[in-house]
Short mmCIF file of C-alpha atoms in Angstrom, two decimals:
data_model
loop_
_atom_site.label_atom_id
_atom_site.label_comp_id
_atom_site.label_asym_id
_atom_site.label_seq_id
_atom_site.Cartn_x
_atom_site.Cartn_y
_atom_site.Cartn_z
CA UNK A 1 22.24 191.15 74.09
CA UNK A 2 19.57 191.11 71.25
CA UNK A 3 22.30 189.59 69.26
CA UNK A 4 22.86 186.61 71.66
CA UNK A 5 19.23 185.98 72.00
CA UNK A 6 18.78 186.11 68.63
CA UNK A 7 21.77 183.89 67.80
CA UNK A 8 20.20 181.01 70.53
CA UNK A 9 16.82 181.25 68.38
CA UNK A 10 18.23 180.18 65.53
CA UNK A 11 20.23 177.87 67.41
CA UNK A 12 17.43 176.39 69.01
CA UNK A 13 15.14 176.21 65.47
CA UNK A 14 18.01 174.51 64.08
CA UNK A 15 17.78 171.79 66.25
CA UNK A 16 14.12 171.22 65.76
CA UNK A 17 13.65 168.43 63.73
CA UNK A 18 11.71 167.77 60.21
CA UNK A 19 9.03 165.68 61.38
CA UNK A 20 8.40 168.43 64.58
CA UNK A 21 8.34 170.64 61.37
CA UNK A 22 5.83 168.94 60.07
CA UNK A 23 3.50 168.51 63.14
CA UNK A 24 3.43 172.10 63.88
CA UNK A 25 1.89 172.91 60.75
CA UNK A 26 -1.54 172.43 61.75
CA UNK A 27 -1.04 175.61 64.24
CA UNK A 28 -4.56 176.12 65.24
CA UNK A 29 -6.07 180.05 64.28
CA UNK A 30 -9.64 178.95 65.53
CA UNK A 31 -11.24 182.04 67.55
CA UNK A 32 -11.65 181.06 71.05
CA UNK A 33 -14.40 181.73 73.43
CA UNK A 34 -13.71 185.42 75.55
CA UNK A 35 -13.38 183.02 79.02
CA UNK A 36 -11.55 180.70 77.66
CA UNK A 37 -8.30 183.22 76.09
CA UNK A 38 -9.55 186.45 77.97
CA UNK A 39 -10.02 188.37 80.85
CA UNK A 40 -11.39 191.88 81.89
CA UNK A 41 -9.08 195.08 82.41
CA UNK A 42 -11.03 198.42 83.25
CA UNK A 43 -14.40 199.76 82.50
CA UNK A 44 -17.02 197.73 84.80
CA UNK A 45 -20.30 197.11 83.35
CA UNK A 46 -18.90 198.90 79.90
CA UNK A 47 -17.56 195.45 79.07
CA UNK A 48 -20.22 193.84 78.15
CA UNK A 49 -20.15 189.65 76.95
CA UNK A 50 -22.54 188.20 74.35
CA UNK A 51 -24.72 185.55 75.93
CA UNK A 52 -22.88 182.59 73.93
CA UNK A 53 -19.47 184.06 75.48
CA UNK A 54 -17.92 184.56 71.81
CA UNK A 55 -18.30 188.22 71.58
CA UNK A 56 -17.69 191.18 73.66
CA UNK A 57 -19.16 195.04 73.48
CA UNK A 58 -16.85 197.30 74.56
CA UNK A 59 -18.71 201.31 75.41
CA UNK A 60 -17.42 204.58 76.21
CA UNK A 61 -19.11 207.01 77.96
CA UNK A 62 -18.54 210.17 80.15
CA UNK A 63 -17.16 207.82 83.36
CA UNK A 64 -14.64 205.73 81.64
CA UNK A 65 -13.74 203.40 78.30
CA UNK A 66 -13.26 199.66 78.68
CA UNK A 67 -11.27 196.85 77.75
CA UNK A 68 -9.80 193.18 78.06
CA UNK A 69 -6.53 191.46 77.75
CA UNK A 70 -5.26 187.84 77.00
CA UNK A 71 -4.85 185.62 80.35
CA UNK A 72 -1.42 184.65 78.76
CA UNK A 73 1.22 186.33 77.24
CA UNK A 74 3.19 184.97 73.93
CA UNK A 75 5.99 184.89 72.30
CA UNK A 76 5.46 185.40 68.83
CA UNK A 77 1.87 184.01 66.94
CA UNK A 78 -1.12 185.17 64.93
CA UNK A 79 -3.69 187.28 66.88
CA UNK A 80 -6.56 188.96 65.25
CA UNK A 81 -10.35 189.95 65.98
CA UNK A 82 -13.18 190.91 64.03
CA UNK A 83 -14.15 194.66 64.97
CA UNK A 84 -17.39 196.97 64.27
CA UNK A 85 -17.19 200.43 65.47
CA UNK A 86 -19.60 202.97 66.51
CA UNK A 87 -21.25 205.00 64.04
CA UNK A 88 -22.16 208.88 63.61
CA UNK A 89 -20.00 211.51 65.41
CA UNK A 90 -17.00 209.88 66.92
CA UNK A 91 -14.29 212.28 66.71
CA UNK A 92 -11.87 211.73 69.42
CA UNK A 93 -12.50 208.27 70.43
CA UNK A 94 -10.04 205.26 69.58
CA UNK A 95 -10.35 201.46 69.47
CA UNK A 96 -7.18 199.56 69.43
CA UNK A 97 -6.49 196.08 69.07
CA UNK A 98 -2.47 195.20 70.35
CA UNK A 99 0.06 192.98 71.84
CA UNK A 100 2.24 195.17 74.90
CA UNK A 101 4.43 194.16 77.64
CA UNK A 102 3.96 198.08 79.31
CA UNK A 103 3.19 196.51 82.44
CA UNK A 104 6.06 194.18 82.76
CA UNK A 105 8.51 196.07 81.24
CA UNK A 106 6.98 200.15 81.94
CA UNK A 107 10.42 201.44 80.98
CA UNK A 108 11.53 199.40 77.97
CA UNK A 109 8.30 197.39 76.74
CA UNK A 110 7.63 195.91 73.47
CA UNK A 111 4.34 196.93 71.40
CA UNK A 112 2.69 196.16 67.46
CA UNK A 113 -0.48 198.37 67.65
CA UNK A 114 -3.77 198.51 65.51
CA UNK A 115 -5.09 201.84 66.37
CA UNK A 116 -8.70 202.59 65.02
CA UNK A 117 -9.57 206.70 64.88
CA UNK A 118 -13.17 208.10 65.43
CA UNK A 119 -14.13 211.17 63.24
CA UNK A 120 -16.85 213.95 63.17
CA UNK A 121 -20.34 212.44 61.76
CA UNK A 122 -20.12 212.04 57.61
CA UNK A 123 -16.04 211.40 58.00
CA UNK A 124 -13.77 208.62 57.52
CA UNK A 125 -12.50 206.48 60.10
CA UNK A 126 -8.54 206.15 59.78
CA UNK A 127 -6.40 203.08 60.94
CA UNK A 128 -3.07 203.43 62.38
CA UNK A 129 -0.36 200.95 62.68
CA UNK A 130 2.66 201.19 65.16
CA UNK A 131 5.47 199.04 66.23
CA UNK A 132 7.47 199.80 69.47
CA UNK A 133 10.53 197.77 70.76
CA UNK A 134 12.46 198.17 73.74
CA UNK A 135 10.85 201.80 75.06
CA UNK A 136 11.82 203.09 71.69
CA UNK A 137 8.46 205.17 72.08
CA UNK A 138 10.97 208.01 70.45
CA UNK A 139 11.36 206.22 67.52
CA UNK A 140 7.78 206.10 66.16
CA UNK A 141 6.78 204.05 63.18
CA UNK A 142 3.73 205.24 62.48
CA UNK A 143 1.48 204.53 59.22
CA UNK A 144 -1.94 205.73 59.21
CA UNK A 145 -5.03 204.37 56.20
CA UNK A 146 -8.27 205.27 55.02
CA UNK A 147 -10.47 201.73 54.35
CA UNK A 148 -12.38 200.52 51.51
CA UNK A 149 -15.46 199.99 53.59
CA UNK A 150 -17.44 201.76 56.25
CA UNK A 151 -16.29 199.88 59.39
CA UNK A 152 -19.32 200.39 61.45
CA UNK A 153 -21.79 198.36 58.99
CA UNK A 154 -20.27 194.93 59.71
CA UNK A 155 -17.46 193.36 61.82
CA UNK A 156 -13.91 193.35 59.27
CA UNK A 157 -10.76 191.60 60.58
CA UNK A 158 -7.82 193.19 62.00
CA UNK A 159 -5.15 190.74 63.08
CA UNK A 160 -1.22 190.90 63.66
CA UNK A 161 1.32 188.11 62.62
CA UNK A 162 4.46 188.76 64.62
CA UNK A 163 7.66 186.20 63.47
CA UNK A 164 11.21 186.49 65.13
CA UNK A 165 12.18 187.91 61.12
CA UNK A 166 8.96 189.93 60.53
CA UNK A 167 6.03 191.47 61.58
CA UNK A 168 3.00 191.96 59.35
CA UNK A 169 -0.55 193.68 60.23
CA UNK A 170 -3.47 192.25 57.82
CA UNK A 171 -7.34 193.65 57.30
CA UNK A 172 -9.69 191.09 56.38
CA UNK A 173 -6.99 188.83 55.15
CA UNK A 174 -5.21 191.19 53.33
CA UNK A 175 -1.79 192.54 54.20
CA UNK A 176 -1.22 196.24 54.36
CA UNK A 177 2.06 196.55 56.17
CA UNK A 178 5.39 195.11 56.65
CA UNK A 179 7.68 194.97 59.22
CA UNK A 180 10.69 193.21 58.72
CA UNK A 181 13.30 193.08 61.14
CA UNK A 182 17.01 193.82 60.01
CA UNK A 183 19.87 194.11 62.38
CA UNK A 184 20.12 197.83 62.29
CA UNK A 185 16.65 197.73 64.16
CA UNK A 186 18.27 195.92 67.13
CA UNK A 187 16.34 196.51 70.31
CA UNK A 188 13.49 198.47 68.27
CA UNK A 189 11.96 195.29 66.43
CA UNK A 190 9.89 194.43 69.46
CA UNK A 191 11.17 190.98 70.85
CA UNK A 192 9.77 190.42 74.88
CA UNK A 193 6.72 188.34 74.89
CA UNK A 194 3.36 190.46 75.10
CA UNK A 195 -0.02 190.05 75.92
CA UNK A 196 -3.10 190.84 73.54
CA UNK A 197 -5.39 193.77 74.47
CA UNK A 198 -8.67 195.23 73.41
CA UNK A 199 -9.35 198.74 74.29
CA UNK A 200 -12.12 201.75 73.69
CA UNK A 201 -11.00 204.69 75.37
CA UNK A 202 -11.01 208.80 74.97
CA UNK A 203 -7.83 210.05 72.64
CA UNK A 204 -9.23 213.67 72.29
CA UNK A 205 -5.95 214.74 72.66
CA UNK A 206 -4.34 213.42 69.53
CA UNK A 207 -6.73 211.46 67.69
CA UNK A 208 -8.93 213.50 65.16
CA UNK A 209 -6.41 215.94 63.53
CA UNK A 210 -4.26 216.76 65.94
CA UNK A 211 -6.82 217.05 68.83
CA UNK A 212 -8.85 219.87 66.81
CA UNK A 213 -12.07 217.85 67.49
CA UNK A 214 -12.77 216.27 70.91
CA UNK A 215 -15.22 213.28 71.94
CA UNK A 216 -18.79 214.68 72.43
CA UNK A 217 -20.44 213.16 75.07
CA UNK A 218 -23.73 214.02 73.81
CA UNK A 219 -23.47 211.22 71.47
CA UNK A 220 -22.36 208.36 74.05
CA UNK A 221 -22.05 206.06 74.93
CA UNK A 222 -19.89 204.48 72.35
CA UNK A 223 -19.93 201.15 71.29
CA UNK A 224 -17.17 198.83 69.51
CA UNK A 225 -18.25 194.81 69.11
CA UNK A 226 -15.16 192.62 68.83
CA UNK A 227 -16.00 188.31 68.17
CA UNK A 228 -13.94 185.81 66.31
CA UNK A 229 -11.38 186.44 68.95
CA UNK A 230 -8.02 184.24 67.88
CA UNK A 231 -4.95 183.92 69.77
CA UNK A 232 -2.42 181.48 67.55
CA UNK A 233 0.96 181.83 69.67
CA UNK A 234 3.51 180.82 71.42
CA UNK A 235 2.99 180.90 75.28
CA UNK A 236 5.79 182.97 76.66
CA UNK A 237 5.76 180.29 79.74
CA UNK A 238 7.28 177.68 77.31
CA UNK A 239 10.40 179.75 76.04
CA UNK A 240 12.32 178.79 73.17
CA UNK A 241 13.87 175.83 75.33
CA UNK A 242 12.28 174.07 77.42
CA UNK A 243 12.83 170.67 75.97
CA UNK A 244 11.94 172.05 71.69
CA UNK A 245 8.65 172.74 72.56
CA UNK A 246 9.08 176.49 72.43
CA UNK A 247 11.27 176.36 69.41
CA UNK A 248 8.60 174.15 68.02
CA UNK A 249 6.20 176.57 68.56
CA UNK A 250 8.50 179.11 66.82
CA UNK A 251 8.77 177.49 63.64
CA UNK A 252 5.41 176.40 63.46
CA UNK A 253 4.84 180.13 63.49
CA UNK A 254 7.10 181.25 61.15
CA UNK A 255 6.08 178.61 58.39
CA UNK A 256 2.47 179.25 58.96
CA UNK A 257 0.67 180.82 56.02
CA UNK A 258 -0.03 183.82 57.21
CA UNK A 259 3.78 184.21 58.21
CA UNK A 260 4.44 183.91 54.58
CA UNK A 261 4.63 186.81 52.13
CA UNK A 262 3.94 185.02 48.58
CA UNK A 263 4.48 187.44 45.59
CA UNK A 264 0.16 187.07 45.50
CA UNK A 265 0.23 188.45 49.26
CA UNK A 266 2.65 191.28 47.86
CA UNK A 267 1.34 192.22 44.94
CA UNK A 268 -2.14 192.61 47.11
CA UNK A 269 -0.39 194.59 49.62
CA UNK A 270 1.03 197.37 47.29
CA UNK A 271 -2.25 197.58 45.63
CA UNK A 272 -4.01 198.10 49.29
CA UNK A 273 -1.01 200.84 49.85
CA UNK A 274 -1.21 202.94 46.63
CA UNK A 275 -4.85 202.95 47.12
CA UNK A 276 -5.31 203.63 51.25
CA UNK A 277 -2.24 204.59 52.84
CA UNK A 278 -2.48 208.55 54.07
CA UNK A 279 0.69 208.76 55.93
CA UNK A 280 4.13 206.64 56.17
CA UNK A 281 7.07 207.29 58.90
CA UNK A 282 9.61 205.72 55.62
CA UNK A 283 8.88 208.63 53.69
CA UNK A 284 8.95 211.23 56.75
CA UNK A 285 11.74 213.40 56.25
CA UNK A 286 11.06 216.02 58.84
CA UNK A 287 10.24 214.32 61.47
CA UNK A 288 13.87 212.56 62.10
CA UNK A 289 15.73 215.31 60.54
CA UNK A 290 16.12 213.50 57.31
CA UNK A 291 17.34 210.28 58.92
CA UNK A 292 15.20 206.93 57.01
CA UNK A 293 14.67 204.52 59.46
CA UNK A 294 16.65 201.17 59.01
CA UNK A 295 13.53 198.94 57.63
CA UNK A 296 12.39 200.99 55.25
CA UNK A 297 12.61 199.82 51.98
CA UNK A 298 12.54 202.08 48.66
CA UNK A 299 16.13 201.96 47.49
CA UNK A 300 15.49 203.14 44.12
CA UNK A 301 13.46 205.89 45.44
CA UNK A 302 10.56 205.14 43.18
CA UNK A 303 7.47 205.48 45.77
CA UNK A 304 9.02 208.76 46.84
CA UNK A 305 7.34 211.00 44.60
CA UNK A 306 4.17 209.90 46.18
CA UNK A 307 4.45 212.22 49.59
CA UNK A 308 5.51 214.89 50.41
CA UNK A 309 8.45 215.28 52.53
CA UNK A 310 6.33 215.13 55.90
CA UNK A 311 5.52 211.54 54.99
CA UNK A 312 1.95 212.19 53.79
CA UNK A 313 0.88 210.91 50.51
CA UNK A 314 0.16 212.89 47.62
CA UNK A 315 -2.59 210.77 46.29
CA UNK A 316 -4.68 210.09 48.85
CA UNK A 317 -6.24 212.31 51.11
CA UNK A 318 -9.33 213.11 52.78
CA UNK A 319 -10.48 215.71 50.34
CA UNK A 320 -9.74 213.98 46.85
CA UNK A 321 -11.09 210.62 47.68
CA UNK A 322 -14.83 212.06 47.83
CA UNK A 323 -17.75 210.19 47.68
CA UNK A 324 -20.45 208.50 44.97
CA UNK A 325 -23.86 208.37 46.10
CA UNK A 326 -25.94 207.00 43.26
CA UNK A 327 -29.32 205.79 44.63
CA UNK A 328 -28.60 202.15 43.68
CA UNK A 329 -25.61 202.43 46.46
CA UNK A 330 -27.78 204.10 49.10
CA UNK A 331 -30.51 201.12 48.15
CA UNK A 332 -27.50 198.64 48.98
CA UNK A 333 -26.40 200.24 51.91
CA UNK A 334 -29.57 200.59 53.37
CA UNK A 335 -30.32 196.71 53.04
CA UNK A 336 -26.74 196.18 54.05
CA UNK A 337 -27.74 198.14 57.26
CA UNK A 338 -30.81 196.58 58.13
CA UNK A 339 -33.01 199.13 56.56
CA UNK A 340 -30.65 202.25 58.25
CA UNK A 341 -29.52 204.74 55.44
CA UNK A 342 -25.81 204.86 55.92
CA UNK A 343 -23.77 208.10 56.49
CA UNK A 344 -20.99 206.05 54.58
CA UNK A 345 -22.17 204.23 51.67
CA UNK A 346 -19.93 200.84 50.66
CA UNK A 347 -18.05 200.95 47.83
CA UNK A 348 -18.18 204.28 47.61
CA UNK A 349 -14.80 204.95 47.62
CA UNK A 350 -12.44 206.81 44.81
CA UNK A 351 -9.21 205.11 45.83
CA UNK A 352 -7.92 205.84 41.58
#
């Protein structure tokens, strides 16, 4: 079945002709006002809109977490938002930015996550990426980061470029992970169309290691602030028929810029990687009893040596990054704050 739809695709692209090519290269990646793209999902009053209707605060608190999602779904696009998270102690709580079709398809959706992971005050916040296709919740493919910056100074970008060939998550323009699809992925390369969501909600269970350290209400409620809010895609409505304007659609997407991995956008990933990445499913050999999943890509075996055989990497890590605190930093990130010392200062980082 994948194979047929994927087979009509390209089919359908072929078709398409130059000078549609051409027109759909000025695919709009504007943000759009929360009304105008958005709608709300749970939480009440703990969705809360900026007056000019361009930004939304999302809390958590002891009753319940909040969030939105997209008024359409899409098939294929660019979609990304400009997040700042809550501060101090916030071990236990996650924000997550991601396209899903869970409550179309509850047994078999499709879903590219950005997961963002509280910590206890004075500790790093982690980023986790995830791609799900078909229900293949099983089949995890899980990468977690630290970040060069402390998240909850100023809003950074986290946005998701899904193709029909690739998927590819960026940070403030940068990309940090690669998905692309090969046919030994089949139904797992996530292929239904999928709404965007925006979430704040408690993951004591899982999300500070392991579930060792829990939300504390004490310091609620929390607080995540999401604006430039873009949604670049295809409407699922339009298909990839439909008289070319869904197949349009499609290749506009796929020869957009941010579709395209140049060997500047590579060579900027690997160094993001080396630097930030704390934990890879492609170099997991435990958890799938030695089996590599079909995307991953180290044939030689050369980033190997890098983690250890549970997929963790051997050079960066919580306890050797440390900290620098010189009082010209804590100057900076006090100005940076708006006079507030920070518990994280910028650039503080020992990513070498």
């Amino acid at each position: 079945m994948a194979a047929t739809c994927a087979a009509a695709l390209v089919v359908a692209l072929m078709m398409v002709s130059w000078a549609a090519v051409l027109a759909a290269a000025s695919l709009d990646t504007s943000p759009v006002p929360f009304q105008a793209g958005f709608m709300p999902l749970f939480g009440g009053d703990n969705l809360v809109r900026s007056p000019d209707g361009r930004s939304v605060r999302l809390k958590l608190d002891r009753r319940t977490g909040s969030g939105f999602v997209s008024k359409s779904a899409y098939h294929h696009g660019y979609f990304s938002a400009s997040i700042k998270l809550p501060d101090d102690h916030t071990a236990g709580v996650v924000v997550a930015f991601y396209l899903s079709n869970g409550d179309v398809f509850p047994r078999n959706h499709d879903e590219v996550d950005f997961e963002l992971l509280g910590n206890r005050r004075g500790h790093e916040w982690r980023v986790q990426t995830n791609i799900y296709g078909n229900g293949s919740t099983s089949r995890g493919r899980e990468e977690r980061y630290l970040l060069p910056f402390d998240p909850t100074l100023r809003h950074h970008a986290y946005a998701v470029a899904w193709t029909p060939t690739a998927i590819v998550f960026y940070i403030d323009g940068t990309p940090i992970r690669e998905v692309v699809r090969v046919p030994a992925m089949a139904g797992d390369f996530p292929s239904k169309p999928m709404s965007v969501y925006a979430t704040i909600w408690d993951g004591s269970a899982w999300a500070t290691e392991g579930g060792r350290y829990k939300v504390d209400y004490a310091h609620a409620p929390f607080a995540a602030d999401f604006s430039k809010l873009v949604l670049s895609g295809c409407p699922a409505a339009v298909g990839v028929g439909g008289g070319g304007g869904g197949a349009r659609c499609a290749v506009a997407v796929m020869t957009a810029e941010f579709a395209v991995m140049t060997p500047a956008k590579r060579a900027a990933m690997r160094r993001f990687r080396r630097r930030h990445l704390l934990y890879t499913v492609c170099h997991d050999r435990v958890r799938y009893n030695g089996t590599v999943l079909p995307e991953c890509d180290d044939a030689d075996g050369s980033e190997r040596d890098d983690f250890h055989r549970w997929g963790e990497s051997k050079r960066v890590s919580h306890s050797r990054r440390g900290y620098r605190q010189p009082q010209q930093l804590q100057r900076e990130d006090k100005d940076a704050a708006g006079g507030r010392p920070s518990t994280w200062p910028i650039g503080s980082l020992r990513a070498d």
